[in-house]
Coordinates of C-alpha atoms and ligand atoms in Angstrom, one line a residue:
X101 CA 0.0 0.0 0.0
X102 CA 1.2 3.5 -0.9
X103 CA 2.2 5.8 1.8
X104 CA -0.5 8.1 3.2
X105 CA 0.1 11.8 3.1
X106 CA -1.7 13.7 5.9
X107 CA -3.5 16.7 4.6
X108 CA -3.6 19.6 7.0
X109 CA -7.0 21.3 7.4
X110 CA -6.5 25.0 7.9
X111 CA -9.8 26.5 9.0
X112 CA -10.4 30.2 8.3
X113 CA -14.1 30.4 9.3
X114 CA -13.1 32.9 12.0
X115 CA -11.1 35.2 9.6
X116 CA -12.1 34.8 5.9
X117 CA -15.5 33.4 6.9
X118 CA -16.2 36.3 9.2
X119 CA -15.5 38.6 6.3
X120 CA -18.8 37.6 4.8
X121 CA -20.9 40.7 4.7
X122 CA -22.8 41.0 7.9
X123 CA -21.4 37.9 9.5
X124 CA -19.8 39.5 12.5
X125 CA -19.0 37.2 15.3
X126 CA -18.4 38.4 18.8
X127 CA -15.6 37.2 21.0
X128 CA -17.5 34.5 22.9
X129 CA -19.0 33.1 19.7
X130 CA -15.5 32.9 18.2
X131 CA -14.1 31.1 21.2
X132 CA -17.0 28.6 21.2
X133 CA -16.5 27.9 17.5
X134 CA -12.7 27.6 18.0
X135 CA -13.2 24.9 20.8
X136 CA -15.4 23.0 18.4
X137 CA -12.9 23.3 15.6
X138 CA -10.3 21.8 17.9
X139 CA -12.7 18.9 18.7
X140 CA -13.4 18.5 15.0
X141 CA -9.7 17.9 14.5
X142 CA -8.6 20.9 12.4
X143 CA -4.8 21.4 12.3
X144 CA -4.7 25.2 12.0
X145 CA -7.3 27.8 13.1
X146 CA -6.9 31.2 11.6
X147 CA -8.5 33.2 14.4
X148 CA -8.5 36.7 13.0
X149 CA -6.6 39.7 11.6
X150 CA -5.4 41.4 14.7
X151 CA -4.5 44.8 13.3
X152 CA -8.1 45.3 12.0
X153 CA -9.8 45.6 15.4
X154 CA -9.4 45.1 19.1
X155 CA -12.0 42.3 18.8
X156 CA -9.8 40.4 16.3
X157 CA -6.8 41.0 18.5
X158 CA -8.5 39.6 21.6
X159 CA -9.9 36.7 19.7
X160 CA -6.5 35.6 18.4
X161 CA -5.1 36.0 21.9
X162 CA -7.8 34.2 23.7
X163 CA -8.0 31.3 21.2
X164 CA -4.3 30.8 21.3
X165 CA -4.2 30.9 25.0
X166 CA -7.3 28.9 25.8
X167 CA -7.4 26.1 23.2
X168 CA -5.1 23.2 22.9
X169 CA -4.5 20.9 20.0
X170 CA -4.5 23.2 17.0
X171 CA -2.1 25.7 15.7
X172 CA -3.6 29.2 16.0
X173 CA -2.8 31.7 13.2
X174 CA -3.2 35.4 13.0
X175 CA -3.1 37.3 9.7
X176 CA -0.9 40.2 8.9
X177 CA -0.1 42.3 5.8
X178 CA 3.5 42.8 5.0
X179 CA 3.6 45.7 7.3
X180 CA 5.6 45.9 10.5
X181 CA 2.8 47.0 12.7
X182 CA 0.5 44.3 11.5
X183 CA 3.1 41.6 12.2
X184 CA 4.0 43.1 15.6
X185 CA 0.3 43.1 16.5
X186 CA 0.0 39.3 15.8
X187 CA 3.2 38.8 17.6
X188 CA 1.7 40.6 20.6
X189 CA -1.5 38.6 20.4
X190 CA 0.5 35.3 20.5
X191 CA 2.9 36.5 23.2
X192 CA 3.4 33.9 26.0
X193 CA 2.0 31.1 23.9
X194 CA 3.8 28.4 22.0
X195 CA 3.6 26.7 18.6
X196 CA 1.4 29.2 16.9
X197 CA 1.6 30.9 13.5
X198 CA 1.9 34.3 11.9
X199 CA 0.4 34.4 8.4
X200 CA 1.7 37.2 6.2
X201 CA 0.5 38.1 2.8
X202 CA 1.4 40.4 -0.1
X203 CA -0.2 40.7 -3.5
X204 CA 1.9 39.5 -6.4
X205 CA -0.2 39.4 -9.6
X206 CA 0.5 41.9 -12.3
X207 CA -2.8 43.7 -11.9
X208 CA -2.3 44.0 -8.1
X209 CA 1.4 45.1 -8.5
X210 CA 0.6 47.8 -11.0
X211 CA -2.8 49.0 -10.1
X212 CA -3.0 48.5 -6.3
X213 CA 0.5 48.5 -4.8
X214 CA 2.3 50.4 -7.6
X215 CA 5.5 48.5 -6.8
X216 CA 7.8 46.4 -9.0
X217 CA 8.1 42.7 -8.2
X218 CA 11.6 43.1 -6.8
X219 CA 10.4 45.5 -4.2
X220 CA 7.5 43.2 -3.4
X221 CA 9.8 40.2 -2.9
X222 CA 12.0 42.3 -0.7
X223 CA 9.1 43.5 1.5
X224 CA 7.9 39.9 1.7
X225 CA 11.3 38.6 2.8
X226 CA 11.7 41.2 5.4
X227 CA 8.1 40.5 6.7
X228 CA 8.7 36.8 7.0
X229 CA 12.0 37.5 8.9
X230 CA 10.2 39.9 11.2
X231 CA 7.5 37.2 11.8
X232 CA 10.1 34.6 12.5
X233 CA 11.4 36.8 15.4
X234 CA 8.1 36.0 17.1
X235 CA 7.3 32.5 16.0
X236 CA 8.9 29.5 14.3
X237 CA 5.8 28.8 12.2
X238 CA 5.3 31.4 9.5
X239 CA 3.0 31.1 6.5
X240 CA 3.4 33.4 3.5
X241 CA 0.7 34.0 0.9
X242 CA 1.3 35.7 -2.4
X243 CA -2.2 37.2 -2.7
X244 CA -3.9 36.6 -6.1
X245 CA -1.4 33.8 -6.5
X246 CA -3.4 31.9 -9.1
X247 CA -3.2 35.0 -11.4
X248 CA 0.5 35.6 -10.8
X249 CA 3.0 34.6 -13.5
X250 CA 4.6 31.2 -12.7
X251 CA 8.1 32.6 -12.7
X252 CA 7.2 35.2 -10.2
X253 CA 5.5 32.6 -8.0
X254 CA 8.6 30.5 -8.1
X255 CA 10.9 33.4 -7.3
X256 CA 8.9 34.7 -4.3
X257 CA 8.4 31.2 -3.0
X258 CA 12.1 30.5 -3.0
X259 CA 12.8 33.8 -1.4
X260 CA 10.3 33.6 1.5
X261 CA 11.3 30.0 2.2
X262 CA 14.9 31.1 2.4
X263 CA 13.8 33.8 4.8
X264 CA 12.1 31.3 7.1
X265 CA 8.6 30.7 5.8
X266 CA 7.4 27.1 6.7
X267 CA 4.2 27.1 4.7
X268 CA 3.6 28.8 1.4
X269 CA 0.0 29.3 0.4
X270 CA -0.9 29.9 -3.2
X271 CA -4.4 31.5 -3.0
X272 CA -7.0 31.7 -5.7
X273 CA -8.0 34.9 -4.1
X274 CA -10.6 35.9 -6.7
X275 CA -12.0 32.4 -7.5
X276 CA -10.6 32.5 -11.1
X277 CA -8.8 29.2 -11.3
X278 CA -10.0 26.0 -12.9
X279 CA -8.9 22.6 -11.4
X280 CA -6.3 21.3 -13.9
X281 CA -4.6 24.7 -14.2
X282 CA -4.6 25.3 -10.5
X283 CA -3.1 21.9 -9.8
X284 CA -0.5 22.5 -12.4
X285 CA 0.8 25.6 -10.5
X286 CA 1.6 23.3 -7.5
X287 CA 3.2 20.7 -9.7
X288 CA 5.4 23.3 -11.4
X289 CA 6.5 25.0 -8.2
X290 CA 7.4 21.7 -6.6
X291 CA 9.3 20.6 -9.7
X292 CA 11.3 23.8 -10.0
X293 CA 12.0 24.0 -6.3
X294 CA 12.7 20.5 -5.1
X295 CA 14.0 21.9 -1.8
X296 CA 10.4 22.5 -0.7
X297 CA 9.8 18.8 -0.3
X298 CA 13.3 18.2 0.9
X299 CA 12.9 20.8 3.7
X300 CA 9.3 19.7 4.5
X301 CA 7.9 23.1 3.4
X302 CA 4.1 22.9 3.2
X303 CA 2.3 24.2 0.1
X304 CA -1.2 25.3 0.7
X305 CA -4.4 25.9 -1.3
X306 CA -6.9 28.7 -0.5
X307 CA -9.7 28.8 -3.0
X308 CA -12.7 31.1 -3.4
X309 CA -15.9 29.9 -4.9
X310 CA -16.7 32.6 -7.4
X311 CA -17.1 30.0 -10.2
X312 CA -18.3 27.3 -7.8
X313 CA -14.9 25.6 -8.2
X314 CA -13.3 26.2 -4.8
X315 CA -13.5 22.5 -3.6
X316 CA -12.6 21.1 -7.0
X317 CA -9.6 23.4 -7.2
X318 CA -8.5 22.5 -3.7
X319 CA -8.7 18.8 -4.5
X320 CA -6.7 19.3 -7.7
X321 CA -4.0 21.0 -5.7
X322 CA -3.9 18.1 -3.2
X323 CA -3.3 15.7 -6.1
X324 CA -0.3 17.8 -7.1
X325 CA 1.4 17.8 -3.7
X326 CA -0.4 20.6 -1.8
X327 CA -0.5 19.4 1.8
X328 CA -2.7 22.1 3.4
X329 CA -6.2 23.1 2.4
X330 CA -7.6 26.4 3.7
X331 CA -11.4 26.2 4.1
X332 CA -14.4 27.3 6.1
X333 CA -17.4 25.7 7.7
X334 CA -20.4 25.9 5.4
X335 CA -18.0 27.5 2.8
X336 CA -18.7 31.0 4.2
X337 CA -16.2 33.8 3.2
X338 CA -15.7 36.8 1.1
X339 CA -18.1 37.1 -1.8
X340 CA -19.1 33.6 -2.9
X341 CA -17.2 32.2 -0.1
X342 CA -14.3 29.8 0.5
X343 CA -13.9 26.0 -0.1
X344 CA -16.3 24.3 2.3
X345 CA -14.4 22.3 4.9
X346 CA -17.1 19.6 5.0
X347 CA -17.0 19.1 1.3
X348 CA -13.2 18.8 1.0
X349 CA -13.1 16.4 3.9
X350 CA -16.0 14.2 2.8
X351 CA -14.7 14.1 -0.8
X352 CA -11.4 12.7 0.4
X353 CA -13.2 10.3 2.7
X354 CA -16.1 9.1 0.6
X355 CA -13.8 8.6 -2.4
X356 CA -11.1 6.9 -0.5
X357 CA -10.9 4.5 -3.4
X358 CA -9.6 7.4 -5.5
X359 CA -7.9 9.6 -2.9
X360 CA -6.4 6.7 -1.1
X361 CA -3.0 8.4 -0.7
X362 CA -4.5 11.2 1.5
X363 CA -6.1 11.5 4.9
X364 CA -7.2 14.3 7.2
X365 CA -7.6 14.2 11.0
X366 CA -11.2 15.4 10.9
X367 CA -13.8 13.6 13.0
X368 CA -16.6 13.8 10.5
X369 CA -19.4 13.2 13.0
X370 CA -18.8 16.6 14.5
X371 CA -19.4 18.4 11.2
X372 CA -23.2 18.8 11.4
X373 CA -23.5 20.3 14.9
X374 CA -20.7 22.8 14.1
X375 CA -22.3 23.7 10.8
X376 CA -25.4 24.6 12.7
X377 CA -23.5 26.6 15.2
X378 CA -21.7 28.6 12.6
X379 CA -24.9 29.2 10.7
X380 CA -26.7 30.3 13.9
X381 CA -23.9 32.6 15.1
X382 CA -23.3 34.3 11.8
X383 CA -26.9 34.5 10.7
X384 CA -25.8 33.0 7.3
X385 CA -28.3 30.2 6.7
X386 CA -27.2 27.2 4.8
X387 CA -28.9 26.7 1.5
X388 CA -31.3 23.7 1.6
X389 CA -29.5 21.8 -1.2
X390 CA -26.0 22.5 0.2
X391 CA -23.8 19.4 0.0
X392 CA -23.3 17.5 3.3
X393 CA -25.0 20.0 5.6
X394 CA -28.0 21.3 3.8
X395 CA -31.5 20.4 5.0
X396 CA -32.1 18.4 1.8
X397 CA -28.7 16.8 1.5
X398 CA -30.0 13.4 2.6
X399 CA -33.7 13.8 1.7
X400 CA -35.0 11.5 -1.0
X401 CA -38.1 12.7 -2.8
X402 CA -38.6 10.5 -5.8
X403 CA -40.5 7.4 -4.9
X404 CA -38.1 5.2 -6.8
X405 CA -35.2 6.6 -4.8
X406 CA -37.1 6.2 -1.5
X407 CA -37.8 2.6 -2.4
X408 CA -34.2 2.0 -3.3
X409 CA -32.8 3.5 -0.1
X410 CA -35.2 1.4 2.0
X411 CA -34.0 -1.7 0.3
X412 CA -30.3 -0.8 0.3
X413 CA -29.1 2.6 1.4
X414 CA -26.1 2.7 -0.9
X415 CA -28.4 2.6 -4.0
X416 CA -28.9 6.3 -3.8
X417 CA -27.0 7.5 -0.8
X418 CA -23.2 7.8 -0.9
X419 CA -22.8 9.1 2.7
X420 CA -24.5 7.9 5.8
X421 CA -25.9 11.0 7.4
X422 CA -25.0 9.8 10.9
X423 CA -21.4 9.7 9.8
X424 CA -21.4 13.5 9.5
X425 CA -23.4 13.9 12.8
X426 CA -26.9 14.4 11.4
X427 CA -29.0 13.0 14.3
X428 CA -30.8 9.9 13.2
X429 CA -33.9 10.6 15.3
X430 CA -34.9 13.9 16.8
X431 CA -34.6 13.9 20.5
X432 CA -37.0 16.3 22.2
X433 CA -37.2 17.7 25.7
X434 CA -40.4 18.9 27.4
X435 CA -41.8 20.4 30.5
X436 CA -40.7 17.5 32.7
X437 CA -37.1 17.3 31.5
X438 CA -34.7 18.2 34.2
X439 CA -31.6 20.3 34.3
X440 CA -29.4 17.2 33.8
X441 CA -31.2 16.3 30.5
X442 CA -30.8 19.9 29.4
X443 CA -27.1 19.9 30.2
X444 CA -26.7 16.7 28.1
X445 CA -28.4 18.2 25.1
X446 CA -26.5 21.4 25.4
X447 CA -23.2 19.5 25.5
X448 CA -24.2 17.3 22.6
X449 CA -25.0 20.4 20.5
X450 CA -21.4 21.4 21.0
X451 CA -21.7 24.3 23.6
X452 CA -19.3 24.8 26.5
X453 CA -21.3 26.5 29.2
X454 CA -20.6 27.0 32.8
X455 CA -23.1 26.3 35.6
X456 CA -24.3 29.8 35.9
X457 CA -24.9 30.1 32.2
X458 CA -26.7 26.8 32.4
X459 CA -28.9 28.1 35.2
X460 CA -30.1 30.9 33.0
X461 CA -30.6 28.7 30.1
X462 CA -32.6 26.3 32.3
X463 CA -34.9 29.1 33.5
X464 CA -35.5 30.1 29.9
X465 CA -36.1 26.5 28.9
X466 CA -38.7 26.1 31.6
X467 CA -40.4 29.3 30.5
X468 CA -40.4 28.0 26.9
X469 CA -41.7 24.6 27.8
X470 CA -44.7 26.2 29.4
X471 CA -45.5 27.8 26.1
X472 CA -44.8 24.8 23.8
X473 CA -45.1 21.1 24.3
X474 CA -41.9 19.8 22.7
X475 CA -38.6 21.6 22.8
X476 CA -36.3 20.7 19.9
X477 CA -32.6 21.0 19.5
X478 CA -33.2 24.1 17.4
X479 CA -35.1 25.7 20.3
X480 CA -32.3 24.9 22.7
X481 CA -29.7 26.3 20.3
X482 CA -31.7 29.5 20.3
X483 CA -31.8 29.7 24.1
X484 CA -28.1 29.0 24.5
X485 CA -27.1 31.5 21.9
X486 CA -29.3 34.2 23.3
X487 CA -27.6 33.7 26.7
X488 CA -24.1 33.7 25.3
X489 CA -24.9 36.9 23.5
X490 CA -26.4 38.6 26.5
X491 CA -23.3 37.7 28.6
X492 CA -21.0 39.3 26.2
X493 CA -21.0 43.0 26.7
X494 CA -21.9 45.2 29.6
X495 CA -23.1 48.3 27.7
X496 CA -26.0 46.9 25.9
X497 CA -29.8 47.2 25.4
X498 CA -32.3 44.6 26.5
X499 CA -35.9 44.4 25.5
X500 CA -38.1 44.7 28.6
X501 CA -41.6 45.0 27.1
X502 CA -43.5 45.6 24.0
X503 CA -47.0 46.6 23.1
X504 CA -48.3 46.8 19.5
X505 CA -51.5 47.8 18.0
X506 CA -52.3 47.0 14.4
X507 CA -55.2 46.0 12.3
X508 CA -57.0 46.5 9.0
X509 CA -58.0 50.1 9.7
X510 CA -55.6 51.0 12.5
X511 CA -52.3 52.9 12.3
X512 CA -49.7 50.5 13.5
X513 CA -48.3 51.8 16.8
X514 CA -45.7 50.3 19.0
X515 CA -44.6 51.1 22.6
X516 CA -41.3 49.7 23.5
X517 CA -39.4 49.6 26.8
X518 CA -35.6 48.9 26.7
X519 CA -33.2 48.7 29.6
X520 CA -29.6 49.6 29.4
X521 CA -26.7 47.9 31.1
X522 CA -27.4 49.6 34.4
X523 CA -31.0 48.4 34.3
X524 CA -32.3 51.9 33.7
X525 CA -35.4 51.7 31.6
X526 CA -36.4 53.9 28.7
X527 CA -39.7 54.0 26.9
X528 CA -40.8 55.4 23.6
X529 CA -43.6 54.9 21.1
X530 CA -43.8 55.2 17.4
X531 CA -46.1 54.6 14.5
X532 CA -45.0 52.9 11.3
X533 CA -46.0 51.3 8.0
X534 CA -46.6 48.1 9.9
X535 CA -46.1 46.7 13.4
X536 CA -42.5 45.7 12.9
X537 CA -41.7 49.1 11.3
X538 CA -43.3 50.8 14.3
X539 CA -41.2 48.8 16.8
X540 CA -38.0 49.5 14.8
X541 CA -38.5 53.2 14.9
X542 CA -39.3 53.2 18.6
X543 CA -36.1 51.1 19.3
X544 CA -34.0 53.5 17.2
X545 CA -35.3 56.5 19.1
X546 CA -34.5 54.9 22.5
X547 CA -31.0 53.6 21.4
X548 CA -30.1 56.8 19.6
X549 CA -28.5 55.0 16.7
X550 CA -29.7 55.5 13.1
X551 CA -29.7 52.2 11.2
X552 CA -31.1 51.2 7.8
X553 CA -32.9 47.9 7.6
X554 CA -31.4 45.9 4.7
X555 CA -32.9 42.5 5.2
X556 CA -35.6 40.9 7.2
X557 CA -36.3 37.2 7.3
X558 CA -38.8 35.2 9.2
X559 CA -38.9 31.4 9.5
X560 CA -40.2 28.7 11.8
X561 CA -37.3 27.2 13.8
X562 CA -39.1 23.8 14.1
X563 CA -42.3 22.2 13.0
X564 CA -45.8 22.5 14.3
X565 CA -48.1 25.4 15.2
X566 CA -46.3 26.0 18.5
X567 CA -43.0 26.4 16.6
X568 CA -40.8 29.3 17.5
X569 CA -40.4 32.0 14.9
X570 CA -36.8 33.1 14.1
X571 CA -36.3 36.6 12.7
X572 CA -33.0 37.5 11.3
X573 CA -32.3 41.1 10.2
X574 CA -29.4 42.8 8.6
X575 CA -28.9 46.5 9.3
X576 CA -26.5 49.1 8.1
X577 CA -25.0 51.8 10.4
X578 CA -22.8 54.2 8.5
X579 CA -20.7 51.8 6.4
X580 CA -21.0 48.6 8.5
X581 CA -23.4 45.8 8.0
X582 CA -24.5 43.8 11.0
X583 CA -26.9 40.9 11.5
X584 CA -29.1 40.3 14.4
X585 CA -31.3 37.3 15.4
X586 CA -34.2 36.8 17.6
X587 CA -36.4 33.8 18.5
X588 CA -39.7 33.7 20.2
X589 CA -43.0 31.9 20.0
X590 CA -44.4 35.4 19.2
X591 CA -43.0 36.6 15.8
X592 CA -43.5 40.3 16.7
X593 CA -41.4 39.8 19.8
X594 CA -38.8 37.9 17.8
X595 CA -38.6 40.8 15.4
X596 CA -37.9 43.2 18.2
X597 CA -35.3 40.9 19.7
X598 CA -33.5 40.6 16.4
X599 CA -33.4 44.3 15.9
X600 CA -32.1 45.0 19.4
X601 CA -29.5 42.3 18.9
X602 CA -28.3 43.9 15.7
X603 CA -28.0 47.3 17.4
X604 CA -26.0 45.8 20.2
X605 CA -23.6 44.3 17.8
X606 CA -23.0 47.6 16.0
X607 CA -20.8 48.8 18.8
X608 CA -18.6 45.7 18.4
X609 CA -18.1 46.3 14.7
X610 CA -17.6 50.0 14.5
X611 CA -14.4 49.7 16.5
X612 CA -13.0 47.6 13.6
X613 CA -10.6 49.9 11.8
X614 CA -11.0 50.1 8.1
X615 CA -7.2 50.1 7.6
X616 CA -6.8 46.5 6.6
X617 CA -10.0 46.2 4.8
X618 CA -9.0 48.6 2.1
X619 CA -8.7 45.9 -0.5
X620 CA -6.0 43.7 1.0
X621 CA -7.3 40.2 1.4
X622 CA -5.4 37.0 1.3
Ligands
LIG723 ZN1 -9.6 34.4 1.1

């Protein structure tokens, strides 16, 4: 049997994934996701871009300090203060990584950086050297690598490796590559630079999905000697997103007959719960027909298919849903379920909560089970997330009460009471085009922030007429877009919660400096 090459999974859900418009994660949510990424078995977690905000800095620092079992990476441009900031975030920890990037394609050199390639190579070399003063593990990315001339890629790769880079990532930053051509880049670079394999330098793929080819391109790279794949849970990320972790991993695993030379460390049965957590925290719903984790991924509609699956599953099903952690039967809790049963469900869903958080969740659970007979996993996720969110920041608004009048011939009017962090209550009333609009203008008046509603979505979290309604909103404040989410058995109340949640998150985002978002992205 041929030797098996371990493929490193580099997860960038918390960096590239978080760059999805509106997908802001707070510090606690990032830490929770990071713990689950470690349990999933990823090799590297890119936890943030520290120079861009205090939040990113804190996240990289906390994740590096508090998780064990994965390398934690922080991103930096080839700028001294960026690198120093990552170095500072990683201070006092061991075995972590600084990831530096600099654009190398002709269009980026001439139109964005306005620098000749020699100068770019020089800056990159100096940056890698600077990063090596902090850590032994340095990754370099020539941004827009797939559109960079091969000779340039070879030169810069040789130079940064000489300077101390241990991983060289060749990103398809704009999602332009096609599989055979992308794979050929890796083959060529390895052929021209045999020292890469000799010195155990990792080549890495980072693909965007603009043409729907991110996973295919990543796999093509793997076949040509790329030993690290950068990806995100649910494929979230800039624009059309990144290669989806679950798809890369399941392709390698399901087609072991073909990819028998490669293996990852991923525990596939943890994929589904984490996919749900990322979708809930970011507010980015997974499309129904999404491979592996979509609601319909294992649903068989055609009678002939159903018949086949009942007789022999493998007739129409190439993956056993339980292998990726899709629960085989829905466990429910109810009024008589105790704290212990709740704790078990919360843990199974992947959340790490302390006793005091669990107490709060249990209270909310009891209140909910008075209102509805069966409490599903989705309901519990909502309760835990609401609690995690409310524990996050001190200076925030909370919905105290709400009264709405609307009807066929009535002018919709809402009276809203919010409490601030000190518990001081403020009340205001407003009319609007509809009840939700009336609530939103009353909330804005109390909170004193002007936001524009960009998106409003309402869906039932579970089945049945006592199902909870989940509202997710996207709002814009100045030039930042933020999502908020609210769940309640009353959809009007859920709408209010979602809006207040979004407004609370604005504070977190506005601190994010725009410096590193000015078009530089690895
Ligand atoms: Zn990217």
